[in-house]
Amino acid sequence: MRSPLSALFWRELRIARSVGGGGAMGVVFFLILVSLTPFAIGPDLNLLSRIGPAILWIAALLATLLGLDRLFQADADDGSLDLLLTAATPLELIVLVKCLAHWIATALPLVVASPLLGLTLAMEPESLAGISLSLLAGTPALTMLGAIGAALTAGLRRGGLLMAVLILPLTTPVLIFGVSSAAAASGGTVPFHIPMLILSALSLASLAGAPFAAAAALRARDA
Amino acid sequence: MRSPLSALFWRELRIARSVGGGGAMGVVFFLILVSLTPFAIGPDLNLLSRIGPAILWIAALLATLLGLDRLFQADADDGSLDLLLTAATPLELIVLVKCLAHWIATALPLVVASPLLGLTLAMEPESLAGISLSLLAGTPALTMLGAIGAALTAGLRRGGLLMAVLILPLTTPVLIFGVSSAAAASGGTVPFHIPMLILSALSLASLAGAPFAAAAALRARDA
Amino acid sequence: MTSLLARDLCVDRGGRTIVKNISFDLRAGEALVALGRNGAGKSTLLRAIAGFLPLSGGRLSHTGAEAEIPLPELSHYVGHADGLKSALTAAENLAFWARMLARSDETPSPSSALQRVGLKRLADFPVAYLSAGQKRRVALARLFMAPRPLWILDEPATALDIASQQVLAEAFAEHRAAGGMILAATHAPLGLVDAATLDLGSAPADLGGNA
Amino acid sequence: MTSLLARDLCVDRGGRTIVKNISFDLRAGEALVALGRNGAGKSTLLRAIAGFLPLSGGRLSHTGAEAEIPLPELSHYVGHADGLKSALTAAENLAFWARMLARSDETPSPSSALQRVGLKRLADFPVAYLSAGQKRRVALARLFMAPRPLWILDEPATALDIASQQVLAEAFAEHRAAGGMILAATHAPLGLVDAATLDLGSAPADLGGNA
Amino acid sequence: MLKYANPTNFLALAGRLIPWLAAATALSLGAGLFLTFFVAPDDYQQGSSVKIMYLHVPSAWLSMMCYVIMTSAALGTIVWRHPLADAAQKAAAPLGAIFTLLCLVTGSLWGKPMWGTWWVWDARLTSVLVLFLIYLGLIGLWQTIEEPAQAARAAAILTLVGVVNIPIIKFSVDWWNTLHQPASVFKIGGPAISGSMLWPLLIMAVAFTFLFLTLHLMAIRNEILRRRLRRLSIDAAHAEEKSEATA
Ligand code: HEM
Ligand SMILES: Nc1ncnc2c1ncn2[C@@H]1O[C@H](COP(=O)(O)OP(=O)(O)OP(=O)(O)O)[C@@H](O)[C@H]1O
Ligand SMILES: Nc1ncnc2c1ncn2[C@@H]1O[C@H](COP(=O)(O)OP(=O)(O)OP(=O)(O)O)[C@@H](O)[C@H]1O
Ligand SMILES: [Mg+2]
Ligand SMILES: [Mg+2]
């Protein structure tokens, strides 16, 4: 617990907790998004259970990305980012640890909450397990891709939308395979493990690549 | 064009236009959200046209609210908000004008773009007109409600999610009547003008009430 | 405005009384400098007088022709934040504040105010590209864009170079000669001649002895 | 680190060469103060030396035992932004930076560093509740949390009261006596005895004549 | 009345009231549960699942009553800036959230046998869910703003804005065509429910009200004490900080 990276990790978690209960807000946002859909679509349970996985995945996508926009912005504003550059720790590792803390504080609660929300959308039990597993496998990719967007917009002081606009298109593959593995879980022609493998591969690839992209973007900022 | 309020109005528009801000980003976000849905749901045109109004409305809701989070935050951070309090103009009017500028920069482009996006969702022509009109009538309520959330979180320096969590539940009536007027436009049991009237009433009520709530919230901030 | 009278002002923050029983009189042409160590409550006092924080006790009143106008509308406040939009140019920022803060319709042109602070040539640059001291000078130029009798200045000389500090001292003298008042908090000399001082002394817990 | 050598440093920003052909030598125990009017390029130069901005020309090298360690990792930077998280307490902030910036495992306790800047009792308060000068003092306390030979300080005395300026001057003397170096930009006296000065003179538009 | 608005007097009063309220809660809850499980008849249609009603309906009432109390406290905060009103508001939010959750959970449990599904998206259920979300938002706001007086004002504004939801919950069954039962107890023309079910229900409602009052008073007391502690520690720290610096 004495290394710089663990210090960073705990700092991030502590800050996340201080803001409206951190992860809790992400889950509540997720909950709200999921419950808005039936308001809009109407109370047709067949339809809802048909598009349930899609709703949950889109909501998770948005909750993850929107919580991310201040990942580096806050550090850039208060000068922490400059100081992190003078640490001996490579910036890539710093990015990775920040993402890890963010994933634990924001995405993990979504994974845990998703089966409950799926219930309100009248999804079947196998489907519920499928959605949880697919979120577990897929959200790391979302967080890492989002980190690239957050790094690109760190200096700009109006992240929010701009960051979402930059990164959302890149997340389409994750979304497609996420929904299809959730769908495969409740029967279908594709066996469950195929989209899950692809999803995990996407997550691994972005875990490997995104820290470099994000670190480069952070260094390129006109500080 | 010489009054304080018109000066404020033009300043807001100019800022929205600069730095990847306001209008354009909102529309792009809207566009991306709408086009993500078919990826998630699959290319079933019947289904898409069935839930088209719902998708468009949810996307418009999110694009409006998420663009709003810095409405007052930016002014609070750079000290402008303090100075605005020393102006002779009542804070309620200042809030109203800022919302107006924001609506023109962000929501109006959505209204214009929505029929085009509706086409991609295979919606019928009457439905397209309906969705545009309902967005025109309903988005002012979204902007004004969002302004309350923006004012409540102005001092907190990580509005985004919290603001959405505070305000989204209050927007449900707008969403419900928005979608139902869009649906009524393409036939149905309810005549089009009833949900439209309710929607307009919601917008008028929030135009009348929200500036007071938002101004009170801004004054309550520990500056 | 011919005078500003403060009697037993108290300001609470975070559940604590930060400013306790402060009284002073300020008359047209006078200046008052709040002194005291970090955390003494200088900024808190100034922000309360400018109307950004509620008073928890005491009375603040002003006399003169504008007695019925609320005090904040008679005051210019320059604090730690510059109140500038970095996407807009210096001239655009100033023109906006002139419209917003002036009571009359004819306001001086931004370029003449920027000239006074020696930034005329940078008038059309976005504020984002200015140095710390240049931004601060733009913020101070706001004082010239709308005539207001009371200037409330929280460490106004921060980041200013020697020449600009001189300009500021001259502006102070001119404002006072025209019957204006100045209320400033500072740790460094501001070039205010004959200014009264208000010593907030030590950290607030000590002031009232409620430790 | 026994010396820092800068030869013909140039830094570009926004398409303009802001810092042009700056050379200096700094040896163990020495201090160098960058002077110049607002916009002269002091902050730009300091940020380039700290590694936050790329050099567009010139050479920066250092000698001594740590010659193979990159310069930023040998430097403490204190700029306009304090680098503190307002939701965390002063002690938590400092403990974090000690872990992050120190090369060895044993770092001084935050409370001893806060004691030096006279804030020990406020150690467990969220930084959000501190005054401008108190925040600045917490930022400066970072200098004591990890030993690094080069201190790069951009207007470090901003918002400090007289007593804290004194503390800072003592810290400077101690750091130099232990063989450290100081590179500072300032408009106000810093209490640095025998410091060399580096005059960046006027705004770059004049420097390069590209008005 | 105003005398008890002073936090110190309030603490004394609360200290005296809480044991009595707790006793009243225990008594009425005991009586209510006994009536529910041993006296009240099973419904001829619903069988024993009707017993859920005795939890569901009181918690639904309390979820709304709590919001109404919170709204009055919010007015107190805005009009008088009274710290007691702040504490009353803050203490009410989590209680309201819990009662609302209880209403939602018991409703869902009841819905499964009655309507064949855990959840439908009708106006009554939806508006209760919105109430729950508003409570959650308020809790988030309280947690995020550290400074108590400021948090109280922000929460008060949000509470007042959200109060429109209460009549919507109450009248949703009359305004829209829903699956959910229309009002049968509080309605014009007297209750449309047999006495053997009405009495246990009313007693349970009284018990829940006592439970709420006890918990609310206790939470207000905690909040006032927490604030005092916080204030004392801040004052002490600043005093010592000063002496340390001058030493
Ligand atoms: C999660 C789902 C449910 C929610 C959120 C809910 C909500 C409510 C609310 C807010 C009330 C208070 C109404 C008032 O005071 O006027 C209420 C009362 C009541 N509910 Fe539910 N309910 C749910 C499910 C059910 C189910 C499944 C049944 C049984 C079929 C049911 C039967 C009743 C009855 C009998 C009352 C008393 C009505 C009266 O006497 O006024 N509810 N419910
Ligand atoms: N982000 C930027 N992009 C482009 N130009 C910039 C940027 N920041 C500063 N400048 C320009 O660079 C020049 C030097 O700025 P710098 O901040 O280094 O000045 P400084 O000497 O520190 O001044 P001060 O005394 O006001 O702090 C200024 O003319 C400024 O306009
Ligand atoms: N938002 C806040 N909430 C609670 N307490 C605060 C807040 N801001 C400042 N304080 C406390 O109020 C006291 C006075 O702060 P203030 O900023 O007025 O001091 P100051 O005299 O301006 O100091 P400086 O010279 O450092 O600017 C300090 O002890 C500080 O800790
Ligand atoms: Mg101050
Ligand atoms: Mg500088």
Coordinates of N, CA and C and ligand atoms in Angstrom, one line a residue, chain E residues 46 49-50 52-53 56-64 100-115 117-120 122 124-129 131 169-174 179-187 191-193 198 201, ligand 1:
Chain E
Q46 N -58.2 -13.1 -3.0 CA -56.7 -13.0 -3.0 C -56.1 -14.0 -2.0
S49 N -52.5 -13.6 0.5 CA -51.6 -12.6 0.0 C -52.1 -11.2 0.3
V50 N -53.4 -11.1 0.7 CA -54.0 -9.8 1.0 C -53.3 -9.2 2.2
I52 N -50.3 -8.6 2.6 CA -49.3 -7.6 2.2 C -49.9 -6.2 2.3
M53 N -51.2 -6.1 2.1 CA -51.8 -4.8 2.1 C -51.5 -4.0 3.4
H56 N -48.2 -2.7 2.8 CA -48.1 -1.9 1.6 C -48.8 -0.5 1.7
V57 N -50.0 -0.5 2.2 CA -50.7 0.7 2.2 C -50.2 1.7 3.2
P58 N -49.9 1.3 4.4 CA -49.2 2.3 5.3 C -47.9 2.8 4.8
S59 N -47.1 2.0 4.2 CA -45.8 2.5 3.8 C -46.0 3.5 2.6
A60 N -47.1 3.2 1.8 CA -47.4 4.1 0.7 C -47.8 5.5 1.3
W61 N -48.6 5.4 2.3 CA -49.1 6.7 2.9 C -47.9 7.4 3.5
L62 N -47.1 6.7 4.2 CA -45.9 7.3 4.9 C -45.0 7.9 3.9
S63 N -44.8 7.2 2.8 CA -43.8 7.8 1.8 C -44.3 9.2 1.3
M64 N -45.6 9.3 1.2 CA -46.1 10.7 0.8 C -46.1 11.6 2.0
T100 N -40.6 4.6 0.8 CA -41.0 4.4 -0.6 C -40.5 3.1 -1.1
L101 N -39.3 2.8 -0.8 CA -38.8 1.5 -1.2 C -39.7 0.3 -0.7
L102 N -40.1 0.5 0.6 CA -40.9 -0.6 1.1 C -42.3 -0.7 0.4
C103 N -42.8 0.5 0.0 CA -44.0 0.5 -0.8 C -43.8 -0.2 -2.1
L104 N -42.7 0.1 -2.8 CA -42.4 -0.4 -4.1 C -42.2 -2.0 -3.9
V105 N -41.5 -2.4 -2.9 CA -41.2 -3.8 -2.8 C -42.4 -4.6 -2.5
T106 N -43.2 -4.1 -1.5 CA -44.4 -4.8 -1.1 C -45.4 -4.8 -2.3
G107 N -45.4 -3.7 -3.0 CA -46.3 -3.6 -4.2 C -46.0 -4.6 -5.2
S108 N -44.6 -4.7 -5.5 CA -44.2 -5.7 -6.5 C -44.5 -7.1 -6.0
L109 N -44.3 -7.4 -4.7 CA -44.5 -8.7 -4.2 C -46.0 -9.1 -4.3
W110 N -46.8 -8.1 -4.2 CA -48.3 -8.3 -4.3 C -48.7 -8.4 -5.7
G111 N -48.0 -7.6 -6.6 CA -48.3 -7.6 -8.0 C -48.2 -8.9 -8.6
K112 N -47.1 -9.7 -8.2 CA -46.9 -11.0 -8.8 C -48.1 -11.9 -8.8
P113 N -48.6 -12.2 -7.6 CA -49.9 -13.0 -7.6 C -51.1 -12.3 -8.2
M114 N -51.2 -11.0 -8.0 CA -52.4 -10.3 -8.4 C -52.5 -10.0 -9.9
W115 N -51.4 -9.5 -10.4 CA -51.4 -9.0 -11.9 C -50.6 -10.0 -12.7
T117 N -47.3 -10.1 -12.7 CA -46.0 -9.5 -13.0 C -45.5 -8.7 -11.9
W118 N -44.2 -8.6 -11.8 CA -43.6 -7.8 -10.7 C -43.9 -6.3 -10.9
W119 N -44.0 -5.9 -12.1 CA -43.9 -4.5 -12.3 C -44.7 -4.2 -13.6
V120 N -45.5 -3.1 -13.6 CA -46.1 -2.6 -14.8 C -45.8 -1.1 -14.8
D122 N -47.6 1.6 -15.1 CA -48.7 2.5 -15.1 C -48.5 3.7 -14.3
R124 N -49.6 5.1 -11.5 CA -49.4 5.1 -10.0 C -48.0 4.6 -9.7
L125 N -47.7 3.4 -10.3 CA -46.4 2.8 -10.0 C -45.2 3.8 -10.5
T126 N -45.4 4.3 -11.7 CA -44.4 5.2 -12.2 C -44.2 6.4 -11.3
S127 N -45.3 7.0 -10.9 CA -45.1 8.2 -10.1 C -44.5 7.9 -8.7
V128 N -44.7 6.7 -8.2 CA -44.1 6.3 -6.9 C -42.6 6.1 -7.2
L129 N -42.3 5.5 -8.3 CA -40.9 5.4 -8.7 C -40.2 6.7 -8.8
L131 N -41.0 9.4 -7.2 CA -40.8 9.8 -5.8 C -39.5 9.2 -5.2
I169 N -49.2 11.3 -7.6 CA -49.3 10.0 -7.1 C -50.7 9.8 -6.6
K170 N -51.2 10.7 -5.8 CA -52.4 10.6 -5.1 C -53.6 10.4 -6.1
F171 N -53.6 11.2 -7.2 CA -54.7 11.2 -8.1 C -54.5 10.4 -9.4
S172 N -53.3 9.8 -9.5 CA -53.0 9.1 -10.7 C -54.1 8.1 -11.0
V173 N -54.6 7.4 -10.0 CA -55.5 6.3 -10.2 C -56.9 6.9 -10.7
D174 N -57.1 8.2 -10.4 CA -58.4 8.8 -10.9 C -58.2 9.4 -12.2
L179 N -54.0 -0.2 -13.7 CA -54.2 -1.5 -13.1 C -54.5 -1.3 -11.6
H180 N -53.8 -0.3 -11.0 CA -53.8 -0.2 -9.6 C -55.1 0.2 -9.0
Q181 N -55.4 -0.3 -7.9 CA -56.6 0.0 -7.1 C -56.9 1.5 -7.0
P182 N -58.1 2.0 -7.2 CA -58.3 3.4 -6.8 C -58.5 3.5 -5.3
A183 N -58.5 4.8 -4.8 CA -58.6 5.0 -3.4 C -59.8 4.3 -2.8
S184 N -59.7 3.6 -1.7 CA -60.9 3.0 -1.2 C -61.0 3.3 0.3
V185 N -60.0 3.9 0.9 CA -60.1 4.3 2.3 C -60.5 5.8 2.4
F186 N -59.6 6.6 1.9 CA -59.9 8.0 2.0 C -60.6 8.5 0.7
K187 N -61.9 8.3 0.7 CA -62.6 8.8 -0.5 C -64.0 9.4 0.0
P191 N -65.2 5.0 3.6 CA -64.4 3.9 3.1 C -65.2 2.8 2.5
A192 N -64.7 2.3 1.4 CA -65.4 1.2 0.7 C -64.6 -0.1 1.0
I193 N -64.5 -0.4 2.2 CA -63.7 -1.6 2.6 C -64.3 -2.1 3.9
L198 N -60.6 -2.9 7.6 CA -60.2 -1.5 7.8 C -59.5 -1.3 9.1
L201 N -55.9 -2.3 9.3 CA -55.2 -1.4 8.4 C -54.9 0.0 9.1
Ligands
HEM1 C1 -44.9 -1.6 -6.9 C2 -46.2 -1.5 -7.1 C3 -47.1 -0.6 -6.3 C4 -47.0 0.7 -5.9 C5 -45.8 1.7 -6.2 C6 -48.1 1.1 -5.2 C7 -48.4 2.4 -4.7 C8 -49.4 2.7 -3.9 C9 -49.7 4.0 -3.3 C10 -48.8 5.2 -3.4 C11 -50.8 3.9 -2.5 C12 -51.4 5.0 -1.7 C13 -52.6 5.6 -2.4 C14 -53.4 6.6 -1.7 O1 -53.1 7.0 -0.5 O2 -54.3 7.1 -2.3 C15 -51.3 2.6 -2.7 C16 -52.4 2.1 -2.0 C17 -53.0 0.9 -2.3 N1 -52.4 -0.1 -3.1 FE1 -50.7 0.0 -4.1 N2 -49.0 0.0 -5.2 C18 -48.4 -1.0 -5.8 C19 -48.9 -2.3 -6.0 C20 -50.1 -2.7 -5.6 C21 -50.8 -4.0 -5.8 C22 -50.1 -5.1 -6.6 C23 -52.0 -4.0 -5.2 C24 -53.0 -5.0 -5.1 C25 -53.6 -5.4 -6.1 C26 -52.1 -2.7 -4.5 C27 -53.2 -2.4 -3.8 C28 -53.3 -1.2 -3.1 C29 -54.5 -0.9 -2.3 C30 -55.7 -1.7 -2.0 C31 -54.2 0.4 -1.8 C32 -55.1 1.2 -0.8 C33 -55.9 2.1 -1.6 C34 -56.7 3.1 -0.7 O3 -57.4 2.6 0.1 O4 -56.6 4.3 -0.9 N3 -51.0 -1.9 -4.8 N4 -50.4 1.8 -3.5

